[in-house]
Amino acid sequence: MTQDSTTTGAAAAPATARRDPRTVVAALTYRRPDDLRAALPMLVEQAALLDPPADVLVVDNDPEGGAHAVVEDAAARSAAQGGPVVRYAHEPHPGIAAARNRALDESADHDVLVFIDDDERPVPTWLRLLVDVYLVDRPEGVVGPVVSEYEQEPDAWVRAGRFFDRRRLPTGTVTDVAATNNLLLDLGRLRELGLRFDERFGLSGGSDQLLTRQLAKAGGRMVWCDEAVVVDVVPPDRVTRRWVLARAFRNGNTWGRTSVVLADGPWGRTLARARVTGQGAVRAAGGAARLAVGLVTRSQAHQARGRRTWARGTGMIAGAYGTVYVEYARDGQRTVRAGKVPGAS
């Protein structure tokens, strides 16, 4: 454990009593105390289902450490009830990649790390389900679905596009990319491969996409667990046309950037840029065509999905050639023009 983390709660069970892997459930947070207060009791309850109980770790990316009191209160409650260990780690370096890496560092003595967002709510047996799938044959990762619920009903344009309907796959399906909003990782395998979250993607997002793509490229296997659902509570500022289109551009931007980073050598990066450019152009053209159909037929669904597809396609092309969309900007600057794609030296 690193020097400025705080540990509170019950001691771990002796090694001889272990049946489940030594597990840490990590929630990353940045100035969302209400979400964290709601999530922590659920995570503690989930952690108690394992043998030995999982640790619950909160990594606070607020430079001012604003989540400390919330976590200490939850830790004290769990300790008083003989429950799982609840830990707090302060990571003042800005960016979600730094917070994810801090979670890796804080889990050095454990076998498995499970990521969940602080604004998500797991189904009652979520953690047990993820770990059970992992124990079948110990893949490098287990990925679960995210289902969205709204604090405020989206407008008709967003509803027509069904933008918050996320993918669902049969349990056991192998996938080659994942986000950390519902993800179990085998820490031993990450250490063997020397994989960490790339902090050049810290404020733009996408370090989880890059790491999981790197894991798959190295031969790692990530399997789907469709029963291990978490519910994403979508705030009002995310159910707008502007946010949907900005997220689509960022997703495309990230795919373009990570595709170039994953390529081998200068020639490989040149080919990756050409491939992503072609893919992005096809998406953008298809999106424009669908938008046109929507305008002619007055179909709001075609208009909405066409605009989003166009935004993703243009984001892919921009990312391949060095434009970085900084989704988690803290200075108001959203888009910067880089001299090159990070990692493409």
CSV table of C-alpha atoms in Angstrom, one decimal:
chain,number,residue,atom,x,y,z
A,1,MET,CA,0.0,0.0,0.0
A,2,THR,CA,1.3,3.4,-0.8
A,3,GLN,CA,2.2,5.9,1.9
A,4,ASP,CA,-0.7,8.2,2.1
A,5,SER,CA,-3.5,5.7,1.9
A,6,THR,CA,-5.7,5.1,4.9
A,7,THR,CA,-6.9,1.6,6.0
A,8,THR,CA,-9.9,1.0,8.2
A,9,GLY,CA,-12.0,-2.0,8.8
A,10,ALA,CA,-11.8,-5.7,9.6
A,11,ALA,CA,-8.6,-7.6,9.0
A,12,ALA,CA,-8.4,-10.0,6.0
A,13,ALA,CA,-9.1,-13.7,6.6
A,14,PRO,CA,-6.1,-16.1,6.9
A,15,ALA,CA,-4.7,-17.4,3.7
A,16,THR,CA,-5.7,-20.9,4.6
A,17,ALA,CA,-9.4,-19.8,4.7
A,18,ARG,CA,-9.4,-18.3,1.2
A,19,ARG,CA,-11.7,-19.6,-1.4
A,20,ASP,CA,-12.1,-16.6,-3.6
A,21,PRO,CA,-9.3,-14.5,-5.0
A,22,ARG,CA,-8.0,-11.6,-2.9
A,23,THR,CA,-10.2,-8.9,-4.4
A,24,VAL,CA,-10.4,-5.1,-4.3
A,25,VAL,CA,-13.4,-3.2,-5.5
A,26,ALA,CA,-12.3,0.2,-6.6
A,27,ALA,CA,-14.6,3.3,-7.2
A,28,LEU,CA,-12.9,6.4,-8.6
A,29,THR,CA,-14.4,9.7,-7.6
A,30,TYR,CA,-14.1,13.4,-8.3
A,31,ARG,CA,-16.3,15.8,-6.4
A,32,ARG,CA,-19.5,13.6,-6.3
A,33,PRO,CA,-20.1,13.1,-2.6
A,34,ASP,CA,-23.8,12.3,-2.9
A,35,ASP,CA,-23.2,9.6,-5.4
A,36,LEU,CA,-20.4,8.2,-3.3
A,37,ARG,CA,-22.6,8.1,-0.1
A,38,ALA,CA,-25.2,6.2,-2.0
A,39,ALA,CA,-22.7,3.7,-3.6
A,40,LEU,CA,-20.5,2.8,-0.7
A,41,PRO,CA,-23.0,0.9,1.4
A,42,MET,CA,-23.9,-1.2,-1.6
A,43,LEU,CA,-20.2,-1.9,-2.3
A,44,VAL,CA,-19.6,-2.9,1.3
A,45,GLU,CA,-22.5,-5.3,1.1
A,46,GLN,CA,-21.2,-6.8,-2.1
A,47,ALA,CA,-17.6,-7.1,-0.7
A,48,ALA,CA,-18.9,-9.2,2.2
A,49,LEU,CA,-20.2,-11.9,-0.1
A,50,LEU,CA,-16.7,-13.0,-1.0
A,51,ASP,CA,-14.5,-15.3,1.2
A,52,PRO,CA,-12.3,-13.6,2.2
A,53,PRO,CA,-14.3,-10.4,1.9
A,54,ALA,CA,-13.1,-8.0,-0.7
A,55,ASP,CA,-11.6,-4.6,0.2
A,56,VAL,CA,-13.5,-1.5,-0.9
A,57,LEU,CA,-11.2,1.2,-2.2
A,58,VAL,CA,-12.1,4.7,-3.1
A,59,VAL,CA,-9.6,6.7,-5.1
A,60,ASP,CA,-10.2,10.4,-4.8
A,61,ASN,CA,-9.0,12.4,-7.8
A,62,ASP,CA,-10.0,15.7,-6.2
A,63,PRO,CA,-6.8,17.7,-5.4
A,64,GLU,CA,-8.6,18.9,-2.2
A,65,GLY,CA,-9.4,15.4,-1.1
A,66,GLY,CA,-13.1,16.2,-0.7
A,67,ALA,CA,-14.2,12.5,-0.5
A,68,HIS,CA,-12.1,11.7,2.6
A,69,ALA,CA,-14.8,12.3,5.2
A,70,VAL,CA,-17.4,10.3,3.3
A,71,VAL,CA,-15.1,7.3,3.0
A,72,GLU,CA,-14.0,7.5,6.6
A,73,ASP,CA,-17.6,7.5,7.7
A,74,ALA,CA,-18.3,4.4,5.6
A,75,ALA,CA,-15.1,2.7,6.9
A,76,ALA,CA,-16.1,3.3,10.5
A,77,ARG,CA,-19.6,1.9,9.9
A,78,SER,CA,-18.2,-1.2,8.3
A,79,ALA,CA,-15.6,-1.7,11.0
A,80,ALA,CA,-18.2,-1.4,13.7
A,81,GLN,CA,-20.3,-4.1,12.1
A,82,GLY,CA,-17.3,-6.4,11.5
A,83,GLY,CA,-17.6,-5.8,7.8
A,84,PRO,CA,-15.1,-5.5,4.9
A,85,VAL,CA,-12.1,-3.2,4.9
A,86,VAL,CA,-12.9,0.2,3.4
A,87,ARG,CA,-9.9,2.2,2.2
A,88,TYR,CA,-9.3,5.7,1.0
A,89,ALA,CA,-6.5,6.8,-1.3
A,90,HIS,CA,-5.9,10.4,-2.4
A,91,GLU,CA,-4.6,10.8,-6.0
A,92,PRO,CA,-4.2,14.6,-6.6
A,93,HIS,CA,-2.6,14.2,-10.0
A,94,PRO,CA,-5.4,15.2,-12.4
A,95,GLY,CA,-6.9,12.6,-14.8
A,96,ILE,CA,-8.8,9.4,-14.6
A,97,ALA,CA,-5.8,7.4,-15.8
A,98,ALA,CA,-3.8,8.5,-12.8
A,99,ALA,CA,-6.7,7.5,-10.5
A,100,ARG,CA,-6.9,4.1,-12.2
A,101,ASN,CA,-3.2,3.5,-11.8
A,102,ARG,CA,-3.4,4.5,-8.2
A,103,ALA,CA,-6.0,1.7,-7.8
A,104,LEU,CA,-3.5,-0.7,-9.3
A,105,ASP,CA,-0.9,0.4,-6.9
A,106,GLU,CA,-3.2,0.1,-3.9
A,107,SER,CA,-4.0,-3.4,-4.9
A,108,ALA,CA,-0.4,-4.7,-5.1
A,109,ASP,CA,-1.1,-7.5,-2.5
A,110,HIS,CA,-4.3,-8.7,-4.2
A,111,ASP,CA,-5.2,-11.0,-7.1
A,112,VAL,CA,-8.2,-9.3,-8.7
A,113,LEU,CA,-9.2,-5.7,-9.1
A,114,VAL,CA,-12.9,-4.8,-9.9
A,115,PHE,CA,-13.7,-1.3,-11.2
A,116,ILE,CA,-17.1,0.4,-10.9
A,117,ASP,CA,-18.0,4.0,-11.3
A,118,ASP,CA,-19.1,6.0,-8.3
A,119,ASP,CA,-22.5,6.9,-9.9
A,120,GLU,CA,-23.4,3.3,-10.6
A,121,ARG,CA,-25.5,0.9,-8.6
A,122,PRO,CA,-24.8,-2.8,-8.8
A,123,VAL,CA,-27.5,-5.6,-8.7
A,124,PRO,CA,-27.4,-7.5,-5.3
A,125,THR,CA,-25.1,-10.3,-6.4
A,126,TRP,CA,-23.0,-8.3,-8.9
A,127,LEU,CA,-19.6,-9.0,-7.4
A,128,ARG,CA,-20.3,-12.6,-6.7
A,129,LEU,CA,-21.3,-13.1,-10.3
A,130,LEU,CA,-18.2,-11.5,-11.7
A,131,VAL,CA,-15.9,-13.6,-9.5
A,132,ASP,CA,-17.8,-16.8,-10.2
A,133,VAL,CA,-17.2,-16.3,-13.9
A,134,TYR,CA,-13.6,-15.5,-13.2
A,135,LEU,CA,-13.2,-18.7,-11.2
A,136,VAL,CA,-14.3,-20.9,-14.1
A,137,ASP,CA,-11.0,-20.7,-15.9
A,138,ARG,CA,-9.4,-17.4,-14.6
A,139,PRO,CA,-9.5,-15.2,-17.8
A,140,GLU,CA,-7.6,-12.0,-17.8
A,141,GLY,CA,-10.8,-10.0,-17.4
A,142,VAL,CA,-14.5,-10.3,-16.9
A,143,VAL,CA,-16.8,-7.6,-18.3
A,144,GLY,CA,-20.3,-6.8,-17.2
A,145,PRO,CA,-23.2,-4.8,-18.7
A,146,VAL,CA,-24.3,-1.3,-17.8
A,147,VAL,CA,-28.0,-0.3,-17.9
A,148,SER,CA,-28.9,3.3,-17.8
A,149,GLU,CA,-31.6,5.0,-15.7
A,150,TYR,CA,-32.4,8.7,-15.9
A,151,GLU,CA,-32.7,11.4,-13.2
A,152,GLN,CA,-34.6,13.3,-15.8
A,153,GLU,CA,-36.4,11.9,-18.9
A,154,PRO,CA,-34.4,12.6,-22.1
A,155,ASP,CA,-35.9,14.8,-24.8
A,156,ALA,CA,-37.6,13.2,-27.8
A,157,TRP,CA,-34.4,13.4,-30.0
A,158,VAL,CA,-32.3,11.5,-27.5
A,159,ARG,CA,-35.1,8.9,-26.9
A,160,ALA,CA,-35.5,8.4,-30.6
A,161,GLY,CA,-31.8,7.7,-31.0
A,162,ARG,CA,-31.8,5.1,-28.1
A,163,PHE,CA,-28.3,6.3,-27.3
A,164,PHE,CA,-28.2,4.9,-23.8
A,165,ASP,CA,-29.1,1.4,-24.9
A,166,ARG,CA,-25.8,-0.4,-24.3
A,167,ARG,CA,-24.5,-3.7,-25.6
A,168,ARG,CA,-25.5,-7.0,-24.1
A,169,LEU,CA,-23.8,-10.3,-24.9
A,170,PRO,CA,-24.3,-13.9,-23.8
A,171,THR,CA,-22.3,-14.8,-20.7
A,172,GLY,CA,-19.0,-16.4,-21.8
A,173,THR,CA,-18.7,-14.3,-25.0
A,174,VAL,CA,-15.1,-13.2,-25.5
A,175,THR,CA,-14.6,-9.4,-26.1
A,176,ASP,CA,-11.5,-7.5,-27.0
A,177,VAL,CA,-12.3,-4.1,-25.5
A,178,ALA,CA,-13.9,-2.8,-22.3
A,179,ALA,CA,-14.4,0.2,-20.1
A,180,THR,CA,-13.7,0.3,-16.4
A,181,ASN,CA,-17.4,1.0,-15.5
A,182,ASN,CA,-17.9,-2.7,-14.8
A,183,LEU,CA,-14.7,-4.6,-15.2
A,184,LEU,CA,-12.7,-7.3,-13.3
A,185,LEU,CA,-9.0,-7.6,-14.1
A,186,ASP,CA,-6.5,-10.3,-13.2
A,187,LEU,CA,-3.7,-8.3,-11.5
A,188,GLY,CA,-1.1,-11.0,-11.8
A,189,ARG,CA,-1.5,-11.1,-15.6
A,190,LEU,CA,-1.4,-7.3,-15.8
A,191,ARG,CA,1.9,-7.3,-13.8
A,192,GLU,CA,3.3,-10.0,-16.1
A,193,LEU,CA,2.6,-7.9,-19.1
A,194,GLY,CA,3.7,-4.7,-17.5
A,195,LEU,CA,0.3,-3.0,-18.4
A,196,ARG,CA,-0.8,0.2,-16.8
A,197,PHE,CA,-3.2,2.9,-17.8
A,198,ASP,CA,-1.6,5.4,-20.1
A,199,GLU,CA,-1.7,8.8,-18.4
A,200,ARG,CA,-1.5,10.6,-21.7
A,201,PHE,CA,-5.2,9.7,-22.0
A,202,GLY,CA,-5.9,10.9,-18.5
A,203,LEU,CA,-8.0,14.0,-19.3
A,204,SER,CA,-9.3,12.8,-22.7
A,205,GLY,CA,-10.6,9.4,-21.5
A,206,GLY,CA,-9.8,6.2,-23.3
A,207,SER,CA,-7.0,4.8,-21.1
A,208,ASP,CA,-9.3,1.9,-20.2
A,209,GLN,CA,-10.0,1.2,-23.9
A,210,LEU,CA,-6.3,1.3,-24.7
A,211,LEU,CA,-5.3,-1.0,-21.8
A,212,THR,CA,-8.0,-3.6,-22.6
A,213,ARG,CA,-7.0,-3.5,-26.3
A,214,GLN,CA,-3.4,-4.0,-25.3
A,215,LEU,CA,-4.4,-6.9,-23.1
A,216,ALA,CA,-6.3,-8.5,-25.9
A,217,LYS,CA,-3.4,-7.9,-28.3
A,218,ALA,CA,-1.1,-9.7,-25.9
A,219,GLY,CA,-3.3,-12.8,-26.0
A,220,GLY,CA,-5.4,-11.9,-22.9
A,221,ARG,CA,-9.0,-13.1,-22.8
A,222,MET,CA,-11.9,-11.0,-21.5
A,223,VAL,CA,-15.2,-12.8,-21.1
A,224,TRP,CA,-18.7,-11.3,-20.7
A,225,CYS,CA,-20.9,-11.9,-17.6
A,226,ASP,CA,-24.3,-10.6,-18.7
A,227,GLU,CA,-26.0,-11.2,-15.3
A,228,ALA,CA,-23.5,-8.9,-13.4
A,229,VAL,CA,-25.4,-5.7,-14.1
A,230,VAL,CA,-24.7,-2.2,-12.8
A,231,VAL,CA,-27.2,0.6,-13.2
A,232,ASP,CA,-25.8,3.9,-14.4
A,233,VAL,CA,-27.7,6.9,-13.0
A,234,VAL,CA,-27.6,9.4,-15.9
A,235,PRO,CA,-27.7,13.0,-14.7
A,236,PRO,CA,-29.7,15.7,-16.6
A,237,ASP,CA,-26.7,17.3,-18.3
A,238,ARG,CA,-26.0,14.0,-20.1
A,239,VAL,CA,-29.4,13.5,-21.7
A,240,THR,CA,-28.9,16.3,-24.2
A,241,ARG,CA,-28.1,16.4,-27.9
A,242,ARG,CA,-24.9,18.3,-27.2
A,243,TRP,CA,-23.6,15.7,-24.8
A,244,VAL,CA,-24.5,12.8,-27.0
A,245,LEU,CA,-22.8,14.2,-30.0
A,246,ALA,CA,-19.7,15.3,-28.0
A,247,ARG,CA,-19.4,11.8,-26.5
A,248,ALA,CA,-19.7,10.2,-30.0
A,249,PHE,CA,-16.9,12.4,-31.3
A,250,ARG,CA,-14.8,11.6,-28.2
A,251,ASN,CA,-15.4,7.8,-28.6
A,252,GLY,CA,-14.3,8.0,-32.3
A,253,ASN,CA,-11.4,10.2,-31.3
A,254,THR,CA,-10.3,7.7,-28.7
A,255,TRP,CA,-10.6,4.8,-31.1
A,256,GLY,CA,-8.4,6.6,-33.7
A,257,ARG,CA,-5.8,7.6,-31.1
A,258,THR,CA,-5.6,4.1,-29.5
A,259,SER,CA,-5.5,2.4,-32.9
A,260,VAL,CA,-2.3,4.4,-33.8
A,261,VAL,CA,-0.7,3.8,-30.4
A,262,LEU,CA,-1.3,0.0,-30.7
A,263,ALA,CA,0.4,-0.1,-34.1
A,264,ASP,CA,4.0,-1.3,-34.4
A,265,GLY,CA,6.6,1.0,-35.8
A,266,PRO,CA,6.4,4.0,-38.2
A,267,TRP,CA,5.0,2.0,-41.1
A,268,GLY,CA,2.5,0.3,-38.8
A,269,ARG,CA,1.3,3.7,-37.6
A,270,THR,CA,1.0,5.0,-41.1
A,271,LEU,CA,-1.2,2.0,-42.0
A,272,ALA,CA,-3.2,2.4,-38.9
A,273,ARG,CA,-3.9,6.1,-39.7
A,274,ALA,CA,-5.0,5.1,-43.3
A,275,ARG,CA,-7.2,2.3,-42.0
A,276,VAL,CA,-8.9,4.5,-39.4
A,277,THR,CA,-9.3,7.3,-41.9
A,278,GLY,CA,-11.1,4.9,-44.2
A,279,GLN,CA,-13.3,3.6,-41.4
A,280,GLY,CA,-14.1,7.1,-40.2
A,281,ALA,CA,-14.9,8.3,-43.7
A,282,VAL,CA,-17.3,5.4,-44.2
A,283,ARG,CA,-19.0,6.2,-40.9
A,284,ALA,CA,-19.2,9.9,-41.6
A,285,ALA,CA,-20.6,9.3,-45.0
A,286,GLY,CA,-23.1,6.8,-43.7
A,287,GLY,CA,-24.1,9.1,-41.0
A,288,ALA,CA,-24.7,12.0,-43.4
A,289,ALA,CA,-26.7,9.7,-45.7
A,290,ARG,CA,-28.9,8.5,-42.8
A,291,LEU,CA,-29.4,12.1,-41.6
A,292,ALA,CA,-30.5,13.0,-45.1
A,293,VAL,CA,-33.0,10.2,-45.2
A,294,GLY,CA,-34.3,11.3,-41.8
A,295,LEU,CA,-34.8,14.8,-43.0
A,296,VAL,CA,-36.7,13.6,-46.1
A,297,THR,CA,-38.8,11.1,-44.2
A,298,ARG,CA,-39.1,13.3,-41.1
A,299,SER,CA,-37.8,10.4,-39.0
A,300,GLN,CA,-36.3,11.7,-35.8
A,301,ALA,CA,-34.6,8.3,-35.2
A,302,HIS,CA,-32.8,8.4,-38.5
A,303,GLN,CA,-31.8,12.1,-37.9
A,304,ALA,CA,-30.5,11.4,-34.4
A,305,ARG,CA,-28.5,8.3,-35.2
A,306,GLY,CA,-27.2,9.8,-38.5
A,307,ARG,CA,-25.8,12.8,-36.7
A,308,ARG,CA,-24.2,10.6,-34.0
A,309,THR,CA,-22.6,8.3,-36.6
A,310,TRP,CA,-21.3,11.3,-38.4
A,311,ALA,CA,-19.8,12.7,-35.2
A,312,ARG,CA,-18.1,9.4,-34.4
A,313,GLY,CA,-16.7,9.1,-37.9
A,314,THR,CA,-15.2,12.6,-37.9
A,315,GLY,CA,-13.8,11.9,-34.4
A,316,MET,CA,-12.0,8.8,-35.6
A,317,ILE,CA,-10.3,10.7,-38.4
A,318,ALA,CA,-9.4,13.6,-36.1
A,319,GLY,CA,-7.9,11.2,-33.5
A,320,ALA,CA,-5.8,9.4,-36.1
A,321,TYR,CA,-4.1,12.7,-37.0
A,322,GLY,CA,-3.5,14.2,-33.6
A,323,THR,CA,-6.6,16.1,-32.4
A,324,VAL,CA,-7.4,15.2,-28.8
A,325,TYR,CA,-10.9,15.8,-27.4
A,326,VAL,CA,-10.4,16.4,-23.7
A,327,GLU,CA,-13.6,15.2,-22.1
A,328,TYR,CA,-12.5,15.6,-18.5
A,329,ALA,CA,-11.0,19.0,-19.0
A,330,ARG,CA,-10.6,21.1,-15.8
A,331,ASP,CA,-9.7,24.4,-17.4
A,332,GLY,CA,-12.6,24.6,-19.9
A,333,GLN,CA,-10.5,23.6,-22.9
A,334,ARG,CA,-12.1,20.7,-24.7
A,335,THR,CA,-10.3,20.2,-27.9
A,336,VAL,CA,-6.5,20.6,-28.5
A,337,ARG,CA,-4.5,20.0,-31.6
A,338,ALA,CA,-1.5,17.8,-30.7
A,339,GLY,CA,1.5,17.6,-32.9
A,340,LYS,CA,1.1,13.9,-33.1
A,341,VAL,CA,-1.0,11.1,-31.6
A,342,PRO,CA,0.3,10.3,-28.1
A,343,GLY,CA,2.7,7.4,-28.3
A,344,ALA,CA,3.3,7.7,-32.0
A,345,SER,CA,6.9,8.7,-31.8
